[in-house]
mmCIF file of C-alpha atoms in Angstrom:
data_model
loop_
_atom_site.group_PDB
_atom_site.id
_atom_site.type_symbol
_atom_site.label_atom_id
_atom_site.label_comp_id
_atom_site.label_asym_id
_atom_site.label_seq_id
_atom_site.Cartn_x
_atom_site.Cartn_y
_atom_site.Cartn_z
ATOM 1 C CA UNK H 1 -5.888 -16.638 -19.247
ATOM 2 C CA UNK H 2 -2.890 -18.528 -18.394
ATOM 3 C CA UNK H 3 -2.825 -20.649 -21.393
ATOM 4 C CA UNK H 4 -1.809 -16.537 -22.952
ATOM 5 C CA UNK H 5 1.522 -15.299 -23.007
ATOM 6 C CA UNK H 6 1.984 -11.883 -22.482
ATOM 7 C CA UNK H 7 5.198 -9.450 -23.252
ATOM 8 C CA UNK H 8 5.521 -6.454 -21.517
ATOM 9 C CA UNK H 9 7.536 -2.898 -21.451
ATOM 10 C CA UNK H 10 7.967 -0.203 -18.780
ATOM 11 C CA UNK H 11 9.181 3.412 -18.308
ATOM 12 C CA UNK H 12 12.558 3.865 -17.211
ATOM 13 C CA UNK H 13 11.693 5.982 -14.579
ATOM 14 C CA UNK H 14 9.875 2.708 -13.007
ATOM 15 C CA UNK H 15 12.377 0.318 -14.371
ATOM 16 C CA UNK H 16 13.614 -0.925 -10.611
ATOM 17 C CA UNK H 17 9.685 -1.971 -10.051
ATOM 18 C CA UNK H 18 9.666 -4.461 -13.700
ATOM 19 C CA UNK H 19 9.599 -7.510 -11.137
ATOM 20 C CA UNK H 20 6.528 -6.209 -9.327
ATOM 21 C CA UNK H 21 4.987 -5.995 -12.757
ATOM 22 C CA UNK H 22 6.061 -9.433 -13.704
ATOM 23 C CA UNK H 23 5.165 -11.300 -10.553
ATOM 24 C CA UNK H 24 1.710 -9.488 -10.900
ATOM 25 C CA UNK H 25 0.937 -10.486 -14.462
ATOM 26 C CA UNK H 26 2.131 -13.910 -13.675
ATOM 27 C CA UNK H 27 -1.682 -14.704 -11.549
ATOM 28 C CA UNK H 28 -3.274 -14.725 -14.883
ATOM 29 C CA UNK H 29 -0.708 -15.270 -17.604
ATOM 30 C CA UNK H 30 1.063 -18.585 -18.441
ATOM 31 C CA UNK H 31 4.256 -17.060 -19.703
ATOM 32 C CA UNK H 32 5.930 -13.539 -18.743
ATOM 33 C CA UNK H 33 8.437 -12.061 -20.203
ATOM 34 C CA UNK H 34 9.792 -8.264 -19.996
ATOM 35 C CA UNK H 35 9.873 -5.915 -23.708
ATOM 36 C CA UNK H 36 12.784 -3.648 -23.199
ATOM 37 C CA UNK H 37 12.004 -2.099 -27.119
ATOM 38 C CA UNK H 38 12.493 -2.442 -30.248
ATOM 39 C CA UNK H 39 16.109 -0.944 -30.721
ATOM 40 C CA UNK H 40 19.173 -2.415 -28.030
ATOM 41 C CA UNK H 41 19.307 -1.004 -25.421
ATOM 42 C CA UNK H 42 22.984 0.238 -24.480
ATOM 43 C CA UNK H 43 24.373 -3.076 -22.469
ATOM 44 C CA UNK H 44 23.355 -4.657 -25.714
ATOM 45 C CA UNK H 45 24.417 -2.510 -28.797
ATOM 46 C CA UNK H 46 27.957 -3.550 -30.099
ATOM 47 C CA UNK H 47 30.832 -0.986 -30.016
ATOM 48 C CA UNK H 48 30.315 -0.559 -34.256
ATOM 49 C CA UNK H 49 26.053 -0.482 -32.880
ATOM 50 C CA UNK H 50 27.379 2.494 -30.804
ATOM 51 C CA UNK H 51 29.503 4.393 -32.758
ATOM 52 C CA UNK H 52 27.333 4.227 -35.976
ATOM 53 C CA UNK H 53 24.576 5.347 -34.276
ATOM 54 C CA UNK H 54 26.220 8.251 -32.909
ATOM 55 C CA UNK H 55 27.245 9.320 -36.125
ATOM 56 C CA UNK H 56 24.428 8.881 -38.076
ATOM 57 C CA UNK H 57 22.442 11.034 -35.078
ATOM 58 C CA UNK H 58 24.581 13.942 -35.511
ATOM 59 C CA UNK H 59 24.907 14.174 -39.099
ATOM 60 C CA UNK H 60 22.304 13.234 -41.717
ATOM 61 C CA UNK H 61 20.259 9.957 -41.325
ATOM 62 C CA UNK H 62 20.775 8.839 -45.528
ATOM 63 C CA UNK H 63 24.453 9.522 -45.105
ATOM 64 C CA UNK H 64 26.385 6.232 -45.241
ATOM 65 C CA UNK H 65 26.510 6.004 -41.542
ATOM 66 C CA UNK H 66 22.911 6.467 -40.888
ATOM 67 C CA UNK H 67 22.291 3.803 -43.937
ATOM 68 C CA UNK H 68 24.490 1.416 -41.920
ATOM 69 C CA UNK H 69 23.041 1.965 -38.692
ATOM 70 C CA UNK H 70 18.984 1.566 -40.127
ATOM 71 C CA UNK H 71 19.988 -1.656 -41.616
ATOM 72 C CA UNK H 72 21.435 -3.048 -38.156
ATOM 73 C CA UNK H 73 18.427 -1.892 -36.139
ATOM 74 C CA UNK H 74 16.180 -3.149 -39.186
ATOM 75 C CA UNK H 75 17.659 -6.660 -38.395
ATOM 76 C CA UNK H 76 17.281 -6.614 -34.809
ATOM 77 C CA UNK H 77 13.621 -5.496 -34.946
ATOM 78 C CA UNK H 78 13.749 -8.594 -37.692
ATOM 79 C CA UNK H 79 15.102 -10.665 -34.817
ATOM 80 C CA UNK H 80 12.962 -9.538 -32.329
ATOM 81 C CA UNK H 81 9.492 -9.788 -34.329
ATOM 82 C CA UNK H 82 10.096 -13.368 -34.520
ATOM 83 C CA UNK H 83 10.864 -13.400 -31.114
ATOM 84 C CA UNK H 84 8.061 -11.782 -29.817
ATOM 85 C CA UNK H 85 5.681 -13.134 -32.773
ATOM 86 C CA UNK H 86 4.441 -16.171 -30.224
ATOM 87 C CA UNK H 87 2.927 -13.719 -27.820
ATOM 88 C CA UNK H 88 -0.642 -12.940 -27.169
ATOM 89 C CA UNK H 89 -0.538 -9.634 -25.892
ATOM 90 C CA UNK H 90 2.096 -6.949 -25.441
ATOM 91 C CA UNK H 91 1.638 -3.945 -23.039
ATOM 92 C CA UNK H 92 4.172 -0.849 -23.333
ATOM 93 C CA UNK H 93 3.802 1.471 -20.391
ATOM 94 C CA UNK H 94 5.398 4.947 -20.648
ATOM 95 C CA UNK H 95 8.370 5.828 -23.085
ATOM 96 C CA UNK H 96 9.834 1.899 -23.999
ATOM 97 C CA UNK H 97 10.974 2.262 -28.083
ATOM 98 C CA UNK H 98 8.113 0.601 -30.004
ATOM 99 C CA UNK H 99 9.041 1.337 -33.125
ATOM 100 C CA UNK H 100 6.321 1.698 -36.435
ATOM 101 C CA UNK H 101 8.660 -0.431 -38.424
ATOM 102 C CA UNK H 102 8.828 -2.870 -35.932
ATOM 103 C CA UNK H 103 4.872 -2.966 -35.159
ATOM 104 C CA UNK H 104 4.733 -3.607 -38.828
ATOM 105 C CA UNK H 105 6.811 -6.765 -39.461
ATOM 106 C CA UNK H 106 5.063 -7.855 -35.846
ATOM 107 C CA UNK H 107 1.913 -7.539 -36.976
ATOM 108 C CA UNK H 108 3.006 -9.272 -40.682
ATOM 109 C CA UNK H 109 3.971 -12.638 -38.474
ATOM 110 C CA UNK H 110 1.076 -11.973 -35.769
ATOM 111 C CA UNK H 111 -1.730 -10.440 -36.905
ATOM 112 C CA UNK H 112 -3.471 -11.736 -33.915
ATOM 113 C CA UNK H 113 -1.026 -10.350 -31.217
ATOM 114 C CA UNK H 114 -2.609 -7.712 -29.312
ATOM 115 C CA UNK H 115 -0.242 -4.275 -29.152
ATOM 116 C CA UNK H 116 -1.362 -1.869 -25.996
ATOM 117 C CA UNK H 117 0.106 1.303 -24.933
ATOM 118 C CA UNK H 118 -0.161 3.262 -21.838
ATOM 119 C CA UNK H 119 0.373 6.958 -21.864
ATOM 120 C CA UNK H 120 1.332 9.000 -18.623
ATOM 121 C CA UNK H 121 2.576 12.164 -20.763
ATOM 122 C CA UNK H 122 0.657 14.175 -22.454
ATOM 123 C CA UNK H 123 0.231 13.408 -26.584
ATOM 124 C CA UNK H 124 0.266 15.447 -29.847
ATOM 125 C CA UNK H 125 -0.710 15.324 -33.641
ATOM 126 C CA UNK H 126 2.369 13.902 -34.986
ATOM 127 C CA UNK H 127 2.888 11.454 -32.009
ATOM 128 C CA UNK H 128 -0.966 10.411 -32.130
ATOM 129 C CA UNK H 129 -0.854 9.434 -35.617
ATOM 130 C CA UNK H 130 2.355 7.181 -35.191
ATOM 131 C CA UNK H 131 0.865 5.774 -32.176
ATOM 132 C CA UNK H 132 -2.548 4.341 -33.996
ATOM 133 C CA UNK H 133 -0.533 3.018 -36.391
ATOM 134 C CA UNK H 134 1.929 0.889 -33.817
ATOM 135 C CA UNK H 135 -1.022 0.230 -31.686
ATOM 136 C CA UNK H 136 -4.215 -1.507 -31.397
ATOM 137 C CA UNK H 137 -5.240 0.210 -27.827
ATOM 138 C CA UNK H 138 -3.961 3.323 -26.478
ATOM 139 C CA UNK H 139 -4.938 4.478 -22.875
ATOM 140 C CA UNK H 140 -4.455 8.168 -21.681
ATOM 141 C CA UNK H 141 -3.815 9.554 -18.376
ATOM 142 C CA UNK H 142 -5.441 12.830 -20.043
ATOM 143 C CA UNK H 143 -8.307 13.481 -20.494
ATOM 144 C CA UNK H 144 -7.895 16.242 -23.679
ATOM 145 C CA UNK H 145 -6.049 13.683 -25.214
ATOM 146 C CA UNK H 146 -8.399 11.325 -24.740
ATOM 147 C CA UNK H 147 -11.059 13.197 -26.098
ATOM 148 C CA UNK H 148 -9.125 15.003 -28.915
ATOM 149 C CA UNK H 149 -7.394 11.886 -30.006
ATOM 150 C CA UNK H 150 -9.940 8.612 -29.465
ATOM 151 C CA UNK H 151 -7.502 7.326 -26.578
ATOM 152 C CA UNK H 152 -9.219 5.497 -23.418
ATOM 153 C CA UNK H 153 -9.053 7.187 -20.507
ATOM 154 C CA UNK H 154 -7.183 5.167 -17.405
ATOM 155 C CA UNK H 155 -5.252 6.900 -14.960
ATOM 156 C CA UNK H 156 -1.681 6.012 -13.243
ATOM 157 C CA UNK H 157 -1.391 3.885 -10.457
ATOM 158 C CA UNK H 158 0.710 2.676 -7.311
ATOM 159 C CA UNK H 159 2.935 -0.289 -7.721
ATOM 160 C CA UNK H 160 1.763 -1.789 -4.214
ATOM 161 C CA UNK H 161 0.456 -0.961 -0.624
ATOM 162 C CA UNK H 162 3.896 0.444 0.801
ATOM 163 C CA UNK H 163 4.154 -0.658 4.138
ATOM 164 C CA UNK H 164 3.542 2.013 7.206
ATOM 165 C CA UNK H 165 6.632 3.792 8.122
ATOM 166 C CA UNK H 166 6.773 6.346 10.733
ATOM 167 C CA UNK H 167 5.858 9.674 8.914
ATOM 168 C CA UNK H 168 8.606 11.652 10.237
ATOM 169 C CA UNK H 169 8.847 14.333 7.495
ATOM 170 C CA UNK H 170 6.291 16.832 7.553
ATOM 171 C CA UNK H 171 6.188 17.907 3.795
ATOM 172 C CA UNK H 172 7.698 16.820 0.810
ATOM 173 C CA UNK H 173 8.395 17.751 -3.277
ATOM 174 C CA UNK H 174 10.483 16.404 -5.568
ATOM 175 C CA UNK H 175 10.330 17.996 -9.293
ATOM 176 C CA UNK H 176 12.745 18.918 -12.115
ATOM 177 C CA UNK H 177 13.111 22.728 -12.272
ATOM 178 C CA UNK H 178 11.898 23.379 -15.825
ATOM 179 C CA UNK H 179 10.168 26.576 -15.167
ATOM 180 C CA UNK H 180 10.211 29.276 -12.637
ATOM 181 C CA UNK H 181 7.484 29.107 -11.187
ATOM 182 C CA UNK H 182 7.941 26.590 -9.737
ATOM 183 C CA UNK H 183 11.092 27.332 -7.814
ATOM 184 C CA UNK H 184 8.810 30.129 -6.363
ATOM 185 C CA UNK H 185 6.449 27.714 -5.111
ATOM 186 C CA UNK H 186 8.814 25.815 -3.408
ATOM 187 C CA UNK H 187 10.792 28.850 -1.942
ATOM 188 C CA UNK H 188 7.343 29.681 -0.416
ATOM 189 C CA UNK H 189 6.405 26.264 0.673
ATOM 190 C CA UNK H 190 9.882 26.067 2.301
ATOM 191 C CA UNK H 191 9.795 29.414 4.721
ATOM 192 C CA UNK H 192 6.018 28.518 4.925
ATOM 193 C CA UNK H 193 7.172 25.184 6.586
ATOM 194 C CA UNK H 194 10.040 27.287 8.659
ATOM 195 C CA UNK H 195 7.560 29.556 9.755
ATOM 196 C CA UNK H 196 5.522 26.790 11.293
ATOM 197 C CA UNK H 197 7.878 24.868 12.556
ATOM 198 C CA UNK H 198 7.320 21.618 9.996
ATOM 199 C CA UNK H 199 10.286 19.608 8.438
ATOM 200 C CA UNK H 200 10.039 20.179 4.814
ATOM 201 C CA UNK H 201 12.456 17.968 2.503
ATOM 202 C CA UNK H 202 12.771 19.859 -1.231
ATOM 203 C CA UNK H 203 14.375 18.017 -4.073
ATOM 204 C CA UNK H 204 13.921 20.763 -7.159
ATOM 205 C CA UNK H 205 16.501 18.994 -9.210
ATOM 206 C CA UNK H 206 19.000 21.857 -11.240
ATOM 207 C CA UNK H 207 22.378 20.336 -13.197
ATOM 208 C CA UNK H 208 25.406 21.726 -11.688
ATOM 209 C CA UNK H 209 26.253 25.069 -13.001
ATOM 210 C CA UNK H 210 22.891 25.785 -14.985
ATOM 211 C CA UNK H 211 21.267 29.331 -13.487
ATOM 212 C CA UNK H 212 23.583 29.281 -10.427
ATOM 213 C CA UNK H 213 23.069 33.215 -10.295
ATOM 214 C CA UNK H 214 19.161 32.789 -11.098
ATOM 215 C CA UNK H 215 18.243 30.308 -8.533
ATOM 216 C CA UNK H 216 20.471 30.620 -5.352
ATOM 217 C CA UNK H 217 18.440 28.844 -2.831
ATOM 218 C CA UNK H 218 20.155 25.462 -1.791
ATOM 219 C CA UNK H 219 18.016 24.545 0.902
ATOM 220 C CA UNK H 220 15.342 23.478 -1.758
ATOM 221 C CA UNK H 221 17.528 22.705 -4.870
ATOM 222 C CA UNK H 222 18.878 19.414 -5.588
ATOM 223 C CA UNK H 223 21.993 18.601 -8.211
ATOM 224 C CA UNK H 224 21.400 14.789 -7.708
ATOM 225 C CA UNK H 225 18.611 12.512 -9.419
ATOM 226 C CA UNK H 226 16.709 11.082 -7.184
ATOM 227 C CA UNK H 227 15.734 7.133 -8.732
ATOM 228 C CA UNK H 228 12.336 6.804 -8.094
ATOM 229 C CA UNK H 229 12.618 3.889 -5.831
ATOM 230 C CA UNK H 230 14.229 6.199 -3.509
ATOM 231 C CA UNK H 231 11.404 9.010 -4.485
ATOM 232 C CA UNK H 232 8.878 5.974 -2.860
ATOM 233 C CA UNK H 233 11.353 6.085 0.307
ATOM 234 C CA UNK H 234 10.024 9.973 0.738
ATOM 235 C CA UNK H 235 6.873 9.580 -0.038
ATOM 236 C CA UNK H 236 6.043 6.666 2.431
ATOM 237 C CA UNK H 237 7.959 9.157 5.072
ATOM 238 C CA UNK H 238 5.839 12.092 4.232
ATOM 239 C CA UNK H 239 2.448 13.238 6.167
ATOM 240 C CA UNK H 240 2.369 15.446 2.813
ATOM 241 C CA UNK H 241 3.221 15.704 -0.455
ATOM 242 C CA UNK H 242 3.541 18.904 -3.261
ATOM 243 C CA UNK H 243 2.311 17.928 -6.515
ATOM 244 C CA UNK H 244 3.093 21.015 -9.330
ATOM 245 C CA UNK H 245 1.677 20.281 -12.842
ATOM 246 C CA UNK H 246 3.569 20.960 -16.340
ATOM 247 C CA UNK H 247 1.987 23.572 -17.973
ATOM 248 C CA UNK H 248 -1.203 22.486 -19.446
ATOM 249 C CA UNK H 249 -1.636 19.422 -17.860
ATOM 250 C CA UNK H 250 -4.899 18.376 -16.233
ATOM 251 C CA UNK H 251 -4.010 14.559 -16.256
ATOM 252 C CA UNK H 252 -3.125 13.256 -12.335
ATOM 253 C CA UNK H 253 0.786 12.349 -12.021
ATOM 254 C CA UNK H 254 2.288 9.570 -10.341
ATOM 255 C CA UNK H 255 2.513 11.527 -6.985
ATOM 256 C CA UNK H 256 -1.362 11.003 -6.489
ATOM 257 C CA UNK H 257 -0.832 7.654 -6.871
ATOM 258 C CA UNK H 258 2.010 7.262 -4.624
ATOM 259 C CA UNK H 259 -0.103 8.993 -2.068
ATOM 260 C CA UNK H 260 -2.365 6.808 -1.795
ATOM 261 C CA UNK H 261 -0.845 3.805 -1.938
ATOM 262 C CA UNK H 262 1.882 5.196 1.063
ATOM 263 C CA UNK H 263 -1.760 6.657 2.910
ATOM 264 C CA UNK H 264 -0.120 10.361 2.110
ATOM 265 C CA UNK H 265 -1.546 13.615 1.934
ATOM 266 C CA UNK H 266 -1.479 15.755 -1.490
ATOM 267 C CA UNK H 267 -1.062 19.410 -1.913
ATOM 268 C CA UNK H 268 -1.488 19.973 -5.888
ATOM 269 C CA UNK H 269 -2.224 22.614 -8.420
ATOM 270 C CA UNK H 270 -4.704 20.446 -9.881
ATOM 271 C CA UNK H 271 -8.350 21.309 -9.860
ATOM 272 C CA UNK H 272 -9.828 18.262 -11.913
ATOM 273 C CA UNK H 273 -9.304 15.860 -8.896
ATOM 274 C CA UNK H 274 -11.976 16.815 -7.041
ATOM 275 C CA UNK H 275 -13.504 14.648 -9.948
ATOM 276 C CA UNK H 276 -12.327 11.484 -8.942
ATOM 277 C CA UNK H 277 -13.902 8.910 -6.479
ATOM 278 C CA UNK H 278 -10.765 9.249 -3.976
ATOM 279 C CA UNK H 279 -10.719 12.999 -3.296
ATOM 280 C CA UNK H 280 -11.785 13.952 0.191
ATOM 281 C CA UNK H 281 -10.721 17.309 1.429
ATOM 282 C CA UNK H 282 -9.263 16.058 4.494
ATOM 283 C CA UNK H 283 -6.371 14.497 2.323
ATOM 284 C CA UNK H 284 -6.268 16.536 -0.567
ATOM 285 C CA UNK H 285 -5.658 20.775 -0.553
ATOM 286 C CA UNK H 286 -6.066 22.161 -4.012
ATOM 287 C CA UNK H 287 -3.667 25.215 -4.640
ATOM 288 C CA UNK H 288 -5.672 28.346 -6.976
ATOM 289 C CA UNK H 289 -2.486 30.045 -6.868
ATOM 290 C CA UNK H 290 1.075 30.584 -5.152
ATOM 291 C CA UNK H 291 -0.271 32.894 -2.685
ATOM 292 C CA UNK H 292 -3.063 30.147 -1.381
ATOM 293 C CA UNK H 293 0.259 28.473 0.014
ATOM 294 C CA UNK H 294 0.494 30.660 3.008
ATOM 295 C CA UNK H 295 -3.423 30.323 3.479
ATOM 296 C CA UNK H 296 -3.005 26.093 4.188
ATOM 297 C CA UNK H 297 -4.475 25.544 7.375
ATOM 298 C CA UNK H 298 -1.627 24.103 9.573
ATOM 299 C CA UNK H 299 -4.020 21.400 10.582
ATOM 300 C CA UNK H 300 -3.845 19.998 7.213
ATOM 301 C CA UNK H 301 -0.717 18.523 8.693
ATOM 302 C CA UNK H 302 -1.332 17.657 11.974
ATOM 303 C CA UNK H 303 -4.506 15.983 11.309
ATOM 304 C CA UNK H 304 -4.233 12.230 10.453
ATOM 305 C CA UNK H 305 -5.098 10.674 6.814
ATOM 306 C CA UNK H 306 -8.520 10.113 5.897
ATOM 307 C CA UNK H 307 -8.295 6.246 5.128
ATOM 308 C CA UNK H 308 -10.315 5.094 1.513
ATOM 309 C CA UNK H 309 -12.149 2.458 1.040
ATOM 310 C CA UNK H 310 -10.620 -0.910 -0.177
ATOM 311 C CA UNK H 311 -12.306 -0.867 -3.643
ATOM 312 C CA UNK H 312 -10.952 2.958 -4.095
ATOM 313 C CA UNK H 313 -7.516 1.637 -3.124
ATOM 314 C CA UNK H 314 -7.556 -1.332 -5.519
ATOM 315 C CA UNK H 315 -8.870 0.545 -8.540
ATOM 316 C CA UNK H 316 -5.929 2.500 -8.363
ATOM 317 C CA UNK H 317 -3.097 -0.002 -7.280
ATOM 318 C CA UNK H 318 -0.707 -2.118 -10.019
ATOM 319 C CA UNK H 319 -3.836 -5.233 -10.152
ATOM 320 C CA UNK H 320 -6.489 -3.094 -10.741
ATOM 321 C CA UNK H 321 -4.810 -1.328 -13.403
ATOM 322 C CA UNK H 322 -3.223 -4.231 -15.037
ATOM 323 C CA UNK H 323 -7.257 -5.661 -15.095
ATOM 324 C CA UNK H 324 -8.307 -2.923 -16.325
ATOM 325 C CA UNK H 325 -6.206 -2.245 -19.348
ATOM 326 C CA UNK H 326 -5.927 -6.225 -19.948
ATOM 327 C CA UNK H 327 -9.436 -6.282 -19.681
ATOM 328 C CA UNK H 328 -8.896 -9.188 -16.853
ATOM 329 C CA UNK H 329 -12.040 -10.097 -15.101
ATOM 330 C CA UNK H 330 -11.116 -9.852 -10.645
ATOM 331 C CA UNK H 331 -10.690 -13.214 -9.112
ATOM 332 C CA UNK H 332 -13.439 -13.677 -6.733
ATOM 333 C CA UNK H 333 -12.450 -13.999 -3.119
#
């Protein structure tokens, strides 16, 4: 493997982490080098870059502006192909701009280059179809999608073993508010936690001044985002941590995986995890309903974590995943 060079992209959301990524991929790759997709990204674009792109987004794309702004982005992704044309492999985890146009003239100068995608949000028709076309491997964190669609199934992971910290917070959430329910969940969760006498931290994030008559409590809303490196700070702080799904989605979010990797109990919504190899219900307490919430025995959080077993832990940490996707055989010990 390390006569391969591999190019890789990442969320956003986990752009703070791109080193662990890199340094990881570096024990079995000869050359590393981060994707950051296949349009500039803002530090990059030009002031005209900018301003023609603005345009041409607010007004019709085959206006003269949006003809202008194509053609500049057409000769980047130009740029880039040839750029990225001496690769092996390139992995795109999460939403990182990998355009069909660009897959195209990448493929035209590399038909060997292997193009992989990870998924951690649920899929649909339109998006499917574009994605086969960009991609020669797609991996799902859901399984509906994986079935209705011809994706692989691989779930999320943990970027590393977070060191132990002393677990002084007692239960823990941190969501955007995009439906109500779930601000009544929390509500409850929060006197639940007052009632017994455990420290609860809430971030529900709501912008400033949206629904400031609708949802009044402040002890559990948040008008600040939260990066997710300093999410990770929580998590490896909480004994427990609230996991509430998007409608319809069965797939396991990141917070499972953070759990685990920060040795951190899960309260969740989801019932499908009693499928997977890690569930034990000394760690994990499925929710049927809002009402179940005042029914959680308080020993759930006095009682210490159930510890898993080393090839449990590795399956679902950054190497195992990386192997697994990569198709990268483990290094014997």
């Amino acid at each position: 493997m390390k006569n391969k060079k591999i190019m890789y992209g990442i969320d956003k959301i986990m752009g703070e982490y791109s080193l662990n990524i890199k340094e990881n991929l570096e024990k079995y790759y000869g050359q590393v080098e981060e994707f950051k997709g296949s349009i500039p990204i803002k530090k990059e674009m030009t002031l005209w870059m900018k301003i023609f792109g603005r345009i041409s987004k607010n007004g019709e794309k085959n206006n003269y502006f949006g003809r202008v702004y194509n053609k500049i982005i057409e000769n980047y992704e130009e740029k880039l192909a040839d750029k990225c044309k001496e690769y092996d492999e390139i992995l795109i985890i999460g939403g990182v701009k990998f355009s069909e146009n660009f897959s195209k003239k990448l493929k035209e100068k590399n038909p060997n280059i292997n193009c992989i995608k990870y998924l951690w949000d649920k899929s649909n028709d339109k998006a499917a179809k574009r994605l086969r076309k960009s991609y020669d491997k797609i991996y799902s964190f859901e399984k509906k999608d994986v079935e209705k669609y011809g994706f692989i199934f691989r779930t999320s992971f943990y970027i590393d073993e977070y060191k132990n910290e002393e677990k002084d917070i007692d239960c823990y959430y941190l969501g955007g508010l995009r439906e109500e329910r779930r601000y009544k969940y929390i509500e409850r969760l929060n006197n639940y936690c007052i009632k017994n006498s455990l420290k609860g931290v809430f971030k529900l994030f709501l912008k400033k001044g949206r629904d400031r008559d609708k949802y009044t409590n402040e002890d559990i809303l948040t008008h600040k985002k939260i990066t997710y490196k300093e999410n990770i700070e929580f998590v490896k702080r909480a004994k427990t941590v609230i996991e509430l799904n998007f409608f319809n989605q069965e797939g396991l979010t990141l917070r499972t995986f953070e759990c685990i990797g920060s040795k951190t109990k899960l309260i969740t919504e989801n019932k499908d995890i009693k499928n997977y190899d890690f569930y034990s219900n000394k760690n994990i307490y499925i929710l049927e309903k809002e009402e179940d919430i005042d029914n959680i025995p308080i020993e759930f959080f006095k009682e210490p974590y159930m510890e898993l077993k080393d090839e449990i832990k590795d399956k679902y940490s950054l190497d195992g995943f990386l192997r697994e996707v990569l198709e990268i055989e483990k290094p014997s010990n």
